[in-house]
mmCIF file of C-alpha atoms in Angstrom:
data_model
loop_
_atom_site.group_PDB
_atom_site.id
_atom_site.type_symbol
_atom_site.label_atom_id
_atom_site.label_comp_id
_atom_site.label_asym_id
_atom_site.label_seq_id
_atom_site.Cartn_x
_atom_site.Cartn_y
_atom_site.Cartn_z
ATOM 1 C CA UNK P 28 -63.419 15.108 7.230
ATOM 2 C CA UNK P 29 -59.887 14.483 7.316
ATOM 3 C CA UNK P 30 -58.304 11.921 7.888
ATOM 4 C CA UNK P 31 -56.080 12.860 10.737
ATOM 5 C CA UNK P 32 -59.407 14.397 12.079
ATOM 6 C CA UNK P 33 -61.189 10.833 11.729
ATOM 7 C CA UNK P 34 -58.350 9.282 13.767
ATOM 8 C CA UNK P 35 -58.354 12.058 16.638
ATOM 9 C CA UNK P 36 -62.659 11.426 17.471
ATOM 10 C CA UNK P 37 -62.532 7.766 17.359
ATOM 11 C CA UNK P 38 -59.686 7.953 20.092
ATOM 12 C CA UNK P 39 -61.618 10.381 22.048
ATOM 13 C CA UNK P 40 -64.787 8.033 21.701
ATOM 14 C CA UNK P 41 -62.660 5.200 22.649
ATOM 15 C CA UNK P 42 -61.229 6.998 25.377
ATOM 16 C CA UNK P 43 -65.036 7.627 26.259
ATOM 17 C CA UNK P 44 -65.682 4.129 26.383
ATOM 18 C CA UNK P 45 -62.997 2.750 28.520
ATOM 19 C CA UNK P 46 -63.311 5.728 31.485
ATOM 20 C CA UNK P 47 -67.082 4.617 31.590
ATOM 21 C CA UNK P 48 -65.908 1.315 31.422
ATOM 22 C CA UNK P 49 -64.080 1.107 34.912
ATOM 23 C CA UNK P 50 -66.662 2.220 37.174
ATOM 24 C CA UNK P 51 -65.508 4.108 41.104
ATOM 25 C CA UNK P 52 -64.662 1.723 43.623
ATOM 26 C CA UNK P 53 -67.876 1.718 46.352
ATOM 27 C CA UNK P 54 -67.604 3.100 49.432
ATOM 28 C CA UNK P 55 -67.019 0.727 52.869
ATOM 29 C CA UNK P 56 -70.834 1.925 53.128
ATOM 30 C CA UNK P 57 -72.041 0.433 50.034
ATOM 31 C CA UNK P 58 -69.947 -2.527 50.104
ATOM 32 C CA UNK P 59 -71.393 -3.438 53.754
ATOM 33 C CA UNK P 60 -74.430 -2.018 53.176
ATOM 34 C CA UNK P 61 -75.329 -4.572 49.947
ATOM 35 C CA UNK P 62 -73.694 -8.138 52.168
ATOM 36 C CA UNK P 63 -76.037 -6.918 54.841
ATOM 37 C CA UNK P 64 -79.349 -5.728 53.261
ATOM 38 C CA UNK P 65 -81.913 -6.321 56.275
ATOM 39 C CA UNK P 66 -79.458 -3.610 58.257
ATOM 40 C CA UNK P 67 -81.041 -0.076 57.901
ATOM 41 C CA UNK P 68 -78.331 1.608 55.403
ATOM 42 C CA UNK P 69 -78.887 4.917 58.084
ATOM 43 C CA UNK P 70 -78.342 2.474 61.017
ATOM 44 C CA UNK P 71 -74.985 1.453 59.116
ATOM 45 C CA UNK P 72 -73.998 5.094 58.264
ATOM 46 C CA UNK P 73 -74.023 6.199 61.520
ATOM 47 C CA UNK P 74 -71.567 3.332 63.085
ATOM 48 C CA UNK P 75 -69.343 3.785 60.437
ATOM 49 C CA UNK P 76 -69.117 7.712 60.755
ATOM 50 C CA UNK P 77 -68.673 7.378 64.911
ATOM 51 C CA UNK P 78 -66.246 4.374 64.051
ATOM 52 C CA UNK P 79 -64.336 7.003 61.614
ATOM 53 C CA UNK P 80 -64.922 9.888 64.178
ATOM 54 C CA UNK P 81 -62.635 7.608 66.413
ATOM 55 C CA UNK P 82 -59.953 6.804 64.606
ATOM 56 C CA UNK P 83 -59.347 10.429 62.811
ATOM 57 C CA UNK P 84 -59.343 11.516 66.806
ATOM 58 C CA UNK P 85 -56.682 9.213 67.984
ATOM 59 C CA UNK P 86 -58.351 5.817 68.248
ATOM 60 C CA UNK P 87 -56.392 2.848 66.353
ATOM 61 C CA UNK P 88 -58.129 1.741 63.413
ATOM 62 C CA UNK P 89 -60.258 -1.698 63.131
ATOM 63 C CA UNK P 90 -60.339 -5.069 61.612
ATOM 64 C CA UNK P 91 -63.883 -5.876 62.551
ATOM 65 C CA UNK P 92 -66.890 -4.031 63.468
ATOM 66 C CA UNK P 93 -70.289 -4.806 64.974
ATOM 67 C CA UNK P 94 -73.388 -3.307 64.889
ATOM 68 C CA UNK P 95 -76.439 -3.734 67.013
ATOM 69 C CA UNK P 96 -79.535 -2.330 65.631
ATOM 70 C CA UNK P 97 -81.791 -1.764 69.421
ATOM 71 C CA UNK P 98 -84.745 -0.175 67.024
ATOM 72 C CA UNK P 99 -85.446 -3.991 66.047
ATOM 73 C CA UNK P 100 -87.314 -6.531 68.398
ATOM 74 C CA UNK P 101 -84.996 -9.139 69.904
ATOM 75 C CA UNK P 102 -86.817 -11.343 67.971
ATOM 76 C CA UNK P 103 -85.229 -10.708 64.837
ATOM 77 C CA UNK P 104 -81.802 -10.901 64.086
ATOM 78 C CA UNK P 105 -80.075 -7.487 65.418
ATOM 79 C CA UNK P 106 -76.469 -8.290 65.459
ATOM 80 C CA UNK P 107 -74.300 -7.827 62.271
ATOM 81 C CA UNK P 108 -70.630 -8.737 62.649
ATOM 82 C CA UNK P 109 -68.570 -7.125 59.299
ATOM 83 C CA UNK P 110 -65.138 -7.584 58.296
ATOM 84 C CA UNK P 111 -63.930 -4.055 57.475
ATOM 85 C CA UNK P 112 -60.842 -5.064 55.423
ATOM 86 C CA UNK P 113 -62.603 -8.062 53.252
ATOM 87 C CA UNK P 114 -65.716 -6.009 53.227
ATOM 88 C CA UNK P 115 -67.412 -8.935 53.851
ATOM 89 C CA UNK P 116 -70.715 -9.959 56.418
ATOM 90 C CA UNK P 117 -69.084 -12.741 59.212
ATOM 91 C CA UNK P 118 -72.560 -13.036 61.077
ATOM 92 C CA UNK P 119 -76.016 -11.781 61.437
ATOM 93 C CA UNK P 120 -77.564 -13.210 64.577
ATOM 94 C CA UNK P 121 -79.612 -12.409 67.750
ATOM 95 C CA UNK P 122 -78.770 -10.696 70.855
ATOM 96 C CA UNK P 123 -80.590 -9.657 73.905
ATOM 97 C CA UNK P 124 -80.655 -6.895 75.840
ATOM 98 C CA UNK P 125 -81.058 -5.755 79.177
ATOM 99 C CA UNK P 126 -83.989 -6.928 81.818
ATOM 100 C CA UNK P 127 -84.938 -3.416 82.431
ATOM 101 C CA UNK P 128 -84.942 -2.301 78.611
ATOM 102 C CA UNK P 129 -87.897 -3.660 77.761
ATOM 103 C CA UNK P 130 -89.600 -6.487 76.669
ATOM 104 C CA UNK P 131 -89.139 -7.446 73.423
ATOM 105 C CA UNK P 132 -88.090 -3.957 71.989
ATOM 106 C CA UNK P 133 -85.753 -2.399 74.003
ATOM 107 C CA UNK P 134 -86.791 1.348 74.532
ATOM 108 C CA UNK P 135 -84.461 2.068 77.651
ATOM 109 C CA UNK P 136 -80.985 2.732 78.412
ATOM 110 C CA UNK P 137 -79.018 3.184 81.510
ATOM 111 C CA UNK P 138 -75.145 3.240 81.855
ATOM 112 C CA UNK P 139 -76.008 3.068 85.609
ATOM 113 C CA UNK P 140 -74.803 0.626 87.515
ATOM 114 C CA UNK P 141 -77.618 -2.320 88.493
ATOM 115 C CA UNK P 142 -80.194 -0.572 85.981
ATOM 116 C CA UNK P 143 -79.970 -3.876 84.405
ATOM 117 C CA UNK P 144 -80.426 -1.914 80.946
ATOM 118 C CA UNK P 145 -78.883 -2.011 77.636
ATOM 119 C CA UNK P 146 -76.548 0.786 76.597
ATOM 120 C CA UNK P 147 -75.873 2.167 73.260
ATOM 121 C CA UNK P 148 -73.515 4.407 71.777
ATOM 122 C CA UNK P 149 -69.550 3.723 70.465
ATOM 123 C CA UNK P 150 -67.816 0.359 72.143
ATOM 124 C CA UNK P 151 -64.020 -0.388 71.824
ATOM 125 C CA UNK P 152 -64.128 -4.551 72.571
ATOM 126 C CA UNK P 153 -61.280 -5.492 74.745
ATOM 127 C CA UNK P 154 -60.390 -8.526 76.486
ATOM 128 C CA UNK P 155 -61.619 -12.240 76.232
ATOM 129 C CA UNK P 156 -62.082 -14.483 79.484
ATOM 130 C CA UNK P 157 -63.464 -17.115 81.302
ATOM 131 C CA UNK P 158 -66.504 -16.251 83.571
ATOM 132 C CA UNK P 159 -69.607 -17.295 84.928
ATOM 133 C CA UNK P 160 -71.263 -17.699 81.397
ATOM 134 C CA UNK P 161 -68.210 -18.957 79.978
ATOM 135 C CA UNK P 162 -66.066 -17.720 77.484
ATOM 136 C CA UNK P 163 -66.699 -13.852 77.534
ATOM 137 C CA UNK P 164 -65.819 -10.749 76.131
ATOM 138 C CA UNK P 165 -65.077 -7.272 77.770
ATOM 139 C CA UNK P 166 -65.407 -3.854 76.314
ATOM 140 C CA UNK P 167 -65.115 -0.319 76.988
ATOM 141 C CA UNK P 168 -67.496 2.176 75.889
ATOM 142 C CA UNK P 169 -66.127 5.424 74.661
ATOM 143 C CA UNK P 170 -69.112 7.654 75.150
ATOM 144 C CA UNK P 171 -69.292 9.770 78.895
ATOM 145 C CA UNK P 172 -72.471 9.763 80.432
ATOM 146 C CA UNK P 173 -73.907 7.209 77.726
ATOM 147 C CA UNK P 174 -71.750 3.865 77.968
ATOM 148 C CA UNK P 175 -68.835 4.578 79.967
ATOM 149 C CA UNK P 176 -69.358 2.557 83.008
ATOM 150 C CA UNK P 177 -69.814 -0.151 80.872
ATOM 151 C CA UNK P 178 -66.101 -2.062 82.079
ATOM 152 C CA UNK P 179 -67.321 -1.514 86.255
ATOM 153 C CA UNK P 180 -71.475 -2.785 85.028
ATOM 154 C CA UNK P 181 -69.878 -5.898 83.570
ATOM 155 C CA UNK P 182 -71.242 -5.378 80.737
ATOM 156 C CA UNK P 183 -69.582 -8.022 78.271
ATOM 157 C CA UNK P 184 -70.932 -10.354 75.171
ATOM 158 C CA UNK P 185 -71.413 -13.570 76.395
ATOM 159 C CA UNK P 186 -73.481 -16.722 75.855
ATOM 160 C CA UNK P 187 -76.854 -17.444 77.069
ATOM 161 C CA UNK P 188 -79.541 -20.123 76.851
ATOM 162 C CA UNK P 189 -82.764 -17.512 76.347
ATOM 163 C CA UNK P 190 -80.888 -16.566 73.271
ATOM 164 C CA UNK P 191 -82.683 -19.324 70.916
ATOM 165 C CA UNK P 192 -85.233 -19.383 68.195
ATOM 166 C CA UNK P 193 -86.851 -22.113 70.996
ATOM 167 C CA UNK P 194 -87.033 -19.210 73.374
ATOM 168 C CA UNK P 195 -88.744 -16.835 70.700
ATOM 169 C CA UNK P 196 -91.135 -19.139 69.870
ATOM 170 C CA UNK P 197 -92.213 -20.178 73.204
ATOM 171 C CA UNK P 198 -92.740 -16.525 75.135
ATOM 172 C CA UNK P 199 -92.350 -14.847 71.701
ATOM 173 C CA UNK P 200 -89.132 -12.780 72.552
ATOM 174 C CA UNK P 201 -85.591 -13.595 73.341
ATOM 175 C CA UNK P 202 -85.298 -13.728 77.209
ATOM 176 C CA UNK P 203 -82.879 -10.904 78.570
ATOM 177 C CA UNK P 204 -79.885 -10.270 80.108
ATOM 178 C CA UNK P 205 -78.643 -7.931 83.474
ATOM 179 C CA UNK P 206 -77.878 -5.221 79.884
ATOM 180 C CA UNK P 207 -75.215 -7.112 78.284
ATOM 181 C CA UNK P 208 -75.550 -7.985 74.662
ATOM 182 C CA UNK P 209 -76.180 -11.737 75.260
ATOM 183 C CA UNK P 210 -75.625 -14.183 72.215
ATOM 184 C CA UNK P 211 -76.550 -17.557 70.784
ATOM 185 C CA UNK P 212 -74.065 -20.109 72.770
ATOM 186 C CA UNK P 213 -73.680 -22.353 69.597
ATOM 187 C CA UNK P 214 -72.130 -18.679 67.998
ATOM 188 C CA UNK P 215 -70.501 -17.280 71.291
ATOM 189 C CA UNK P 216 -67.600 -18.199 70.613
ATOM 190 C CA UNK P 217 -66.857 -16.964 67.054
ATOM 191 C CA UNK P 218 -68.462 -14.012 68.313
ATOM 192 C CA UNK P 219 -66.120 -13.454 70.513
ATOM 193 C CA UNK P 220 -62.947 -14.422 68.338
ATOM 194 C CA UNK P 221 -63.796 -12.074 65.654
ATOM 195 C CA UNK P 222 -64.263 -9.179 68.054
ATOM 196 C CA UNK P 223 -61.922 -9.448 70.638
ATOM 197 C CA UNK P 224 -58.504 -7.013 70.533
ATOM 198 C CA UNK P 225 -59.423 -3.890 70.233
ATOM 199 C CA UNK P 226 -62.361 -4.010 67.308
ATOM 200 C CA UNK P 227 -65.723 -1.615 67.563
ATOM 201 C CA UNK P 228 -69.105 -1.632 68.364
ATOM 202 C CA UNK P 229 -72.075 0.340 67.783
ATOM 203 C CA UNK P 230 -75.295 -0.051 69.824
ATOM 204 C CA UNK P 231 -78.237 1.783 68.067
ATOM 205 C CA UNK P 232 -81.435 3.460 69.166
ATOM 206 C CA UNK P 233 -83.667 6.455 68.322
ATOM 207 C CA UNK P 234 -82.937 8.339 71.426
ATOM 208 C CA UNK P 235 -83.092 12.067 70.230
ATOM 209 C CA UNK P 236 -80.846 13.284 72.950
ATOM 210 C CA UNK P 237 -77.988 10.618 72.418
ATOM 211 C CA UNK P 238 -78.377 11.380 68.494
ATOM 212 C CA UNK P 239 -77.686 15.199 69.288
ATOM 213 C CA UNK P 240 -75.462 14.975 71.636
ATOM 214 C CA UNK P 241 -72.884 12.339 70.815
ATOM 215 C CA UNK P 242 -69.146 13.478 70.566
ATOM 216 C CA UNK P 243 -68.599 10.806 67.817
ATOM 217 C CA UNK P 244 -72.134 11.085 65.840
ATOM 218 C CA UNK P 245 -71.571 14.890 65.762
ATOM 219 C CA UNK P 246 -68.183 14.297 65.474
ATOM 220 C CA UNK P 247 -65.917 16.618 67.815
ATOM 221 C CA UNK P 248 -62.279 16.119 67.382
ATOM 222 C CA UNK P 249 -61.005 17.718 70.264
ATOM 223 C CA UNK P 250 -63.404 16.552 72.606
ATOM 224 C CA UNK P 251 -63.231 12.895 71.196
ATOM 225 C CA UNK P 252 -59.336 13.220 71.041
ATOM 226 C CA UNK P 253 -59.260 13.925 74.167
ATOM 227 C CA UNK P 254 -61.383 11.083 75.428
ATOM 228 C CA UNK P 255 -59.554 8.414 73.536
ATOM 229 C CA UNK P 256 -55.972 10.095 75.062
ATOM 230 C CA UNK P 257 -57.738 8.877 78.515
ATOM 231 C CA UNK P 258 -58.323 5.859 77.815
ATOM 232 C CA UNK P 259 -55.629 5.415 75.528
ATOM 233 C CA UNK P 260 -54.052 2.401 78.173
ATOM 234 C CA UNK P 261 -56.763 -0.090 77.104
ATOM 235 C CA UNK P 262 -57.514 0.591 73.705
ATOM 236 C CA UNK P 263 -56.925 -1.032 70.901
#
């Protein structure tokens, strides 16, 4: 073997070596996927992919993003706040749901006015205030028929005493809310700090119908475009 031959593999091997060396960056999926590993990876998936659907269609994109995994009991931890940018987990925590859901899985939704039920589906967060249960946050959900009433339901994160460990271990469920996603008041507040301004969030459940039919799930650009130009005064 000649020399010049000699020279030529060992830079290929080495060459070889340093391409295997410097591995892909992960995907936001993976990243948030492995600082949250009791959130179902699918459950994750799909609120990143309607979060995406958004934001390809004309939504502004996001710092933060919450999910809210309604498949689990409330009491288990069901909330997971993530910082899209660090890729980092900022909180995994309880939340309630609605009176009329269920008891302690939630197993139906409403975006009726006094249903007193959860809703799931796509969420652009909006404003922070003071109300009756303190300091509060309002959102608008961005899917019609599913969550869109959600401003005019007063549906908002806020604090509440039945959302305790205490509470759980007493009747053996968190206690539950007129269908807002009701926190922890010693984490209400950073709860609603990270998410306030315009940030997302996705309410889960197994409902075959929603998972068929939702504009951002199955993403449809025109339709979804068209939705966020509507609404286009409070988001973001």
């Amino acid at each position: 073997m000649s020399s010049l031959f000699r020279l030529l593999i060992l830079a290929l091997a080495g060459f070889a070596v340093s391409v295997h060396a410097a591995p892909a960056p992960h995907s936001l999926l993976d990243s948030l996927s492995r600082t949250a590993p009791k959130l179902n990876r699918k459950v994750l998936d799909s609120a990143l992919a309607a979060m995406q659907c958004a934001i390809n269609n004309g939504s502004a994109p996001a710092q933060r993003l919450a999910v809210i995994d309604f498949s689990l009991p409330s009491s288990q931890r069901r909330l997971w706040i993530f910082d899209l940018q660090r890729r980092r987990l900022l909180l995994e925590d309880y939340v309630a749901h609605g009176q009329q859901s269920g008891e302690d899985y939630a197993t139906r939704f409403s975006n009726i006015e006094g249903s007193h039920q959860s809703s799931i589906g796509l969420f652009r967060t909006q404003e922070s205030y003071e109300g009756q249960h303190g300091y509060s946050l309002r959102m608008d959900g961005l899917e019609p028929g599913i969550n869109d009433r959600a401003r005019e339901r007063a549906i908002v994160i806020h604090a509440a005493h039945y959302v305790s460990p205490t509470w759980i271990a007493r009747e053996g469920r968190l206690g539950r809310s007129h269908g807002c996603p009701a926190v922890r008041p010693e984490v209400a507040r950073m709860v609603v700090d990270s998410l306030k301004g315009g940030q997302f969030m996705f309410s889960y459940y197994p409902d075959q119908k929603w998972l068929a039919s939702s504009l951002y799930l199955n993403c449809r650009p025109a339709r979804v475009a068209a939705i966020l130009a509507s609404t286009a005064g409070v988001d973001g």
